[in-house]
Coordinates of C-alpha atoms in Angstrom, one line a residue:
M87 CA -29.8 11.8 7.0
A88 CA -29.6 15.3 6.4
L89 CA -29.5 17.9 3.8
M90 CA -26.5 20.3 4.1
L91 CA -27.3 23.8 3.6
G92 CA -24.3 26.1 3.9
D93 CA -23.1 26.0 7.4
A94 CA -26.8 24.5 8.9
A95 CA -28.0 20.7 7.7
A96 CA -31.9 19.9 8.0
L97 CA -32.8 16.7 8.7
L98 CA -35.2 14.6 5.9
P99 CA -37.7 12.1 6.3
D100 CA -37.6 8.8 5.8
E101 CA -37.5 7.7 2.0
F102 CA -37.0 11.5 0.9
V103 CA -35.7 12.0 -2.6
V104 CA -32.7 14.0 -2.3
P105 CA -32.4 15.9 -5.6
C106 CA -29.3 15.8 -7.9
G107 CA -26.4 18.2 -7.5
N108 CA -27.2 18.7 -3.3
I109 CA -24.4 17.5 -0.6
V110 CA -25.8 15.2 2.4
A111 CA -24.8 14.4 5.1
I112 CA -25.6 10.8 6.7
R113 CA -24.7 9.5 10.0
G114 CA -23.5 5.8 10.8
P115 CA -21.1 4.8 8.2
E116 CA -18.7 5.8 9.9
R117 CA -18.2 2.8 11.9
N118 CA -17.7 0.7 8.6
I119 CA -15.8 3.0 6.3
L120 CA -12.3 3.9 7.6
K121 CA -11.2 6.6 4.8
A122 CA -13.6 6.7 2.1
G123 CA -16.8 4.6 0.1
T124 CA -19.2 4.1 -2.2
I125 CA -22.6 4.1 -0.8
S126 CA -25.1 2.6 -3.5
D127 CA -28.5 0.8 -3.6
P128 CA -28.5 -3.0 -2.9
G129 CA -27.6 -5.1 -5.9
V130 CA -25.5 -2.4 -7.3
H131 CA -21.9 -3.0 -6.7
V132 CA -19.0 -0.8 -7.6
V133 CA -16.3 -3.4 -9.4
M134 CA -12.8 -1.1 -9.3
A135 CA -11.9 1.6 -7.1
G136 CA -10.8 5.2 -8.1
P137 CA -7.2 6.1 -8.8
R138 CA -5.0 8.1 -7.0
C139 CA -3.5 10.9 -9.1
V140 CA -0.6 11.1 -5.6
Q141 CA 0.6 8.4 -3.4
P142 CA 2.0 8.9 0.2
V143 CA 5.6 8.6 -0.3
V144 CA 7.4 9.9 3.1
R145 CA 6.4 8.1 6.3
V146 CA 7.0 8.7 10.4
T147 CA 6.3 6.6 13.3
V148 CA 4.5 8.4 16.0
R149 CA 4.4 7.3 19.8
P150 CA 3.1 9.0 23.1
A151 CA 5.9 10.3 25.2
V152 CA 3.3 9.1 27.7
P153 CA 1.9 5.6 27.5
G154 CA -1.2 5.5 29.4
E155 CA -1.8 8.3 26.2
L156 CA -1.3 5.6 23.4
P157 CA -5.7 4.8 23.4
Q158 CA -6.0 8.8 22.7
L159 CA -3.3 8.8 19.9
V160 CA -5.0 5.7 18.5
K161 CA -8.4 7.2 18.3
A162 CA -6.8 10.1 16.9
L163 CA -4.8 8.5 14.3
R164 CA -8.5 7.3 13.0
R165 CA -10.1 9.9 12.7
L166 CA -6.9 11.5 11.0
S167 CA -7.3 8.9 8.0
Q168 CA -11.0 9.1 7.8
S169 CA -10.6 13.5 7.6
D170 CA -7.7 13.5 5.3
P171 CA -7.7 11.3 1.9
M172 CA -4.2 11.4 1.4
A173 CA -2.8 10.6 5.0
V174 CA -2.3 6.6 5.5
C175 CA -2.2 5.6 9.0
T176 CA -1.6 2.1 9.6
A177 CA 0.0 -0.6 12.9
E178 CA 2.7 -2.3 12.3
E179 CA 3.3 -5.9 13.4
W180 CA 6.1 -4.8 15.9
G181 CA 3.4 -2.1 17.3
E182 CA 4.7 1.3 15.2
H183 CA 2.1 3.5 14.3
V184 CA 3.3 4.9 11.2
I185 CA 1.7 7.9 9.1
A186 CA 2.5 8.6 5.8
G187 CA 1.7 11.5 4.1
A188 CA 2.6 12.9 0.0
G189 CA 5.7 15.5 1.2
P190 CA 7.2 16.4 4.6
R191 CA 4.4 19.7 4.4
H192 CA 1.5 17.5 4.4
L193 CA 3.1 15.3 6.7
A194 CA 4.0 18.0 9.4
S195 CA 0.4 19.2 8.7
C196 CA -0.9 16.2 9.4
L197 CA 1.6 15.9 12.8
A198 CA 0.1 18.9 13.6
T199 CA -3.4 17.9 13.7
L200 CA -2.4 15.0 15.7
R201 CA -1.1 16.9 18.6
D202 CA -4.0 19.2 18.4
D203 CA -6.5 16.0 18.2
S204 CA -4.9 13.9 20.9
M205 CA -4.2 16.9 23.2
C206 CA -0.8 14.5 24.0
E207 CA 2.5 15.1 23.5
I208 CA 3.7 12.7 20.3
V209 CA 7.6 11.7 20.3
T210 CA 8.2 10.9 15.8
G211 CA 10.4 9.0 14.7
T212 CA 11.9 6.7 11.4
P213 CA 10.4 3.7 10.7
G214 CA 12.3 0.9 12.2
G215 CA 13.0 2.7 15.8
A216 CA 15.3 5.7 15.0
L217 CA 13.7 8.6 16.5
C218 CA 14.0 11.9 14.4
G219 CA 17.0 14.4 14.8
R220 CA 14.8 17.4 13.9
Q221 CA 11.8 18.3 13.2
G222 CA 10.6 17.1 9.3
D223 CA 12.9 14.3 9.0
C224 CA 10.9 11.5 7.7
A225 CA 11.3 8.4 6.0
A226 CA 11.0 8.3 1.8
I227 CA 9.4 5.2 -0.2
F228 CA 11.4 5.0 -3.7
R229 CA 9.3 3.8 -6.3
E230 CA 11.7 4.3 -8.9
T231 CA 11.2 2.9 -12.6
V232 CA 13.7 0.1 -13.2
C233 CA 15.2 0.9 -16.4
G234 CA 18.0 -2.3 -16.4
T235 CA 18.9 -5.6 -14.3
S236 CA 20.2 -3.9 -11.2
E237 CA 24.0 -4.9 -10.9
R238 CA 24.1 -6.4 -7.5
Q239 CA 21.9 -8.8 -5.4
T240 CA 20.0 -7.4 -2.3
C241 CA 20.1 -9.7 0.7
V242 CA 18.1 -9.9 3.7
E243 CA 18.5 -12.4 6.6
S244 CA 15.2 -13.9 8.5
P245 CA 15.1 -12.8 12.5
D246 CA 16.7 -16.0 13.1
A247 CA 19.9 -15.6 10.9
E248 CA 18.9 -19.4 9.7
H249 CA 17.3 -18.3 5.7
C250 CA 18.7 -15.7 3.8
F251 CA 16.9 -13.8 0.9
E252 CA 18.1 -12.6 -2.1
A253 CA 16.7 -10.3 -4.9
T254 CA 17.6 -9.0 -8.5
A255 CA 15.4 -6.2 -10.5
S256 CA 15.4 -6.1 -14.0
P257 CA 12.1 -4.3 -16.4
L258 CA 9.6 -6.6 -17.5
G259 CA 9.0 -4.6 -21.1
E260 CA 6.3 -2.3 -22.0
R261 CA 4.1 -4.8 -23.8
L262 CA 3.9 -6.9 -20.8
C263 CA 3.5 -3.8 -18.4
E264 CA 0.9 -2.5 -20.5
A265 CA -1.2 -6.0 -20.3
L266 CA -0.2 -6.4 -16.5
D267 CA -1.6 -2.8 -16.1
A268 CA -4.9 -3.7 -18.6
G269 CA -5.8 -6.9 -16.1
S270 CA -5.2 -9.1 -19.1
L271 CA -2.6 -11.5 -16.8
D272 CA -3.7 -11.4 -13.1
Q273 CA -6.9 -12.7 -13.3
L274 CA -5.4 -15.9 -15.2
G275 CA -4.0 -19.3 -14.0
P276 CA -1.0 -20.2 -13.5
E277 CA -0.6 -22.4 -16.6
E278 CA -2.5 -20.4 -19.1
R279 CA -0.5 -17.3 -17.8
S280 CA 2.6 -19.2 -18.5
R281 CA 1.7 -20.3 -21.6
I282 CA 0.8 -16.6 -22.4
L283 CA 4.3 -15.4 -21.2
A284 CA 5.9 -18.0 -23.5
D285 CA 4.3 -17.4 -26.5
R286 CA 3.7 -13.5 -26.5
Y287 CA 6.4 -12.5 -24.0
G288 CA 9.5 -14.9 -24.6
W289 CA 9.4 -16.3 -21.7
G290 CA 11.1 -19.9 -21.0
Q291 CA 8.3 -22.6 -20.3
S292 CA 8.7 -22.7 -16.3
E293 CA 9.3 -18.9 -15.6
G294 CA 5.4 -17.9 -15.6
L295 CA 5.0 -21.0 -13.0
R296 CA 7.1 -19.5 -11.1
L297 CA 5.6 -16.0 -10.3
W298 CA 5.1 -15.8 -7.0
C299 CA 2.3 -12.7 -7.1
F300 CA 1.9 -9.0 -8.8
G301 CA 1.8 -5.5 -7.0
P302 CA 1.2 -3.5 -5.8
Q303 CA -2.3 -5.3 -4.5
E304 CA -2.2 -8.2 -6.3
C305 CA -2.8 -6.4 -9.3
G306 CA 0.2 -3.7 -10.4
V307 CA 2.9 -3.9 -12.9
N308 CA 5.3 -5.5 -10.5
A309 CA 5.8 -9.2 -10.6
V310 CA 8.2 -11.3 -8.0
M311 CA 9.1 -14.4 -9.2
N312 CA 10.8 -17.3 -7.1
T313 CA 14.5 -18.3 -9.2
S314 CA 15.6 -20.3 -6.2
V315 CA 16.5 -23.7 -7.6
G316 CA 18.4 -25.5 -4.2
Q317 CA 19.4 -24.9 -0.9
D318 CA 22.6 -26.0 1.0
H319 CA 21.7 -26.6 4.9
G320 CA 24.7 -24.6 5.6
G321 CA 24.4 -21.5 3.9
P322 CA 22.0 -19.5 1.8
P323 CA 20.0 -20.8 -1.4
E324 CA 21.2 -21.6 -4.7
L325 CA 19.6 -18.8 -7.1
S326 CA 19.8 -19.5 -10.6
P327 CA 21.2 -16.0 -12.8
P328 CA 17.9 -13.8 -13.2
P329 CA 15.6 -14.3 -16.4
T330 CA 15.6 -12.0 -18.9
P331 CA 11.9 -10.9 -18.5
A332 CA 12.8 -11.0 -14.5
T333 CA 11.4 -10.0 -11.5
G334 CA 10.2 -6.7 -11.0
S335 CA 9.3 -3.4 -12.6
A336 CA 8.5 -0.1 -10.3

């Protein structure tokens, strides 16, 4: 542990008490903390993560031009994620490495830092396999508010083409979103939550039991509901009409 004094660092003896207002450098937590964390005394626990004012909404995939330089790129991605509080670096299940940033300029800055740190040529692309046609190309994550029931259903087939998933979106309502944002419903059991949704928000008796999850991070103001009522073995599942409070609000 060291006390930061301008550009210098003064090593501190064990059990030294640092007065408030000073910046302390600690070696070792980077092995367990990827981006940021809180260090506290034993028995003191942080129960809630700090809110983010800006979310990373543009993404780009990166890979080395020479496959053998992949370990260098992975190490550089980890260092970028630790040094930039807004950059989110992830590895998809199919092997793509994705960088998410707050905007095209922020993403360009991250790519420049990544190239300098990894010291290898980097090929960028959009998530899904397409190469970027020009510098600055990226994929945007749409996070718009749902103001009304969607006019058409979205359909996605499974890789084996044996299953089809259809979805519609409609607003949950301001009162219910406020309750979810306050955390008063997501921690309840299915039966108790279903009863509250029926009594206070006009849901059907069985609709609350068909909730799959809340999001993002299992505690947000979005909900996914299973509305399937049966399945024909020769085609996609038959869906019932979406309920009034329906399936999601972003």
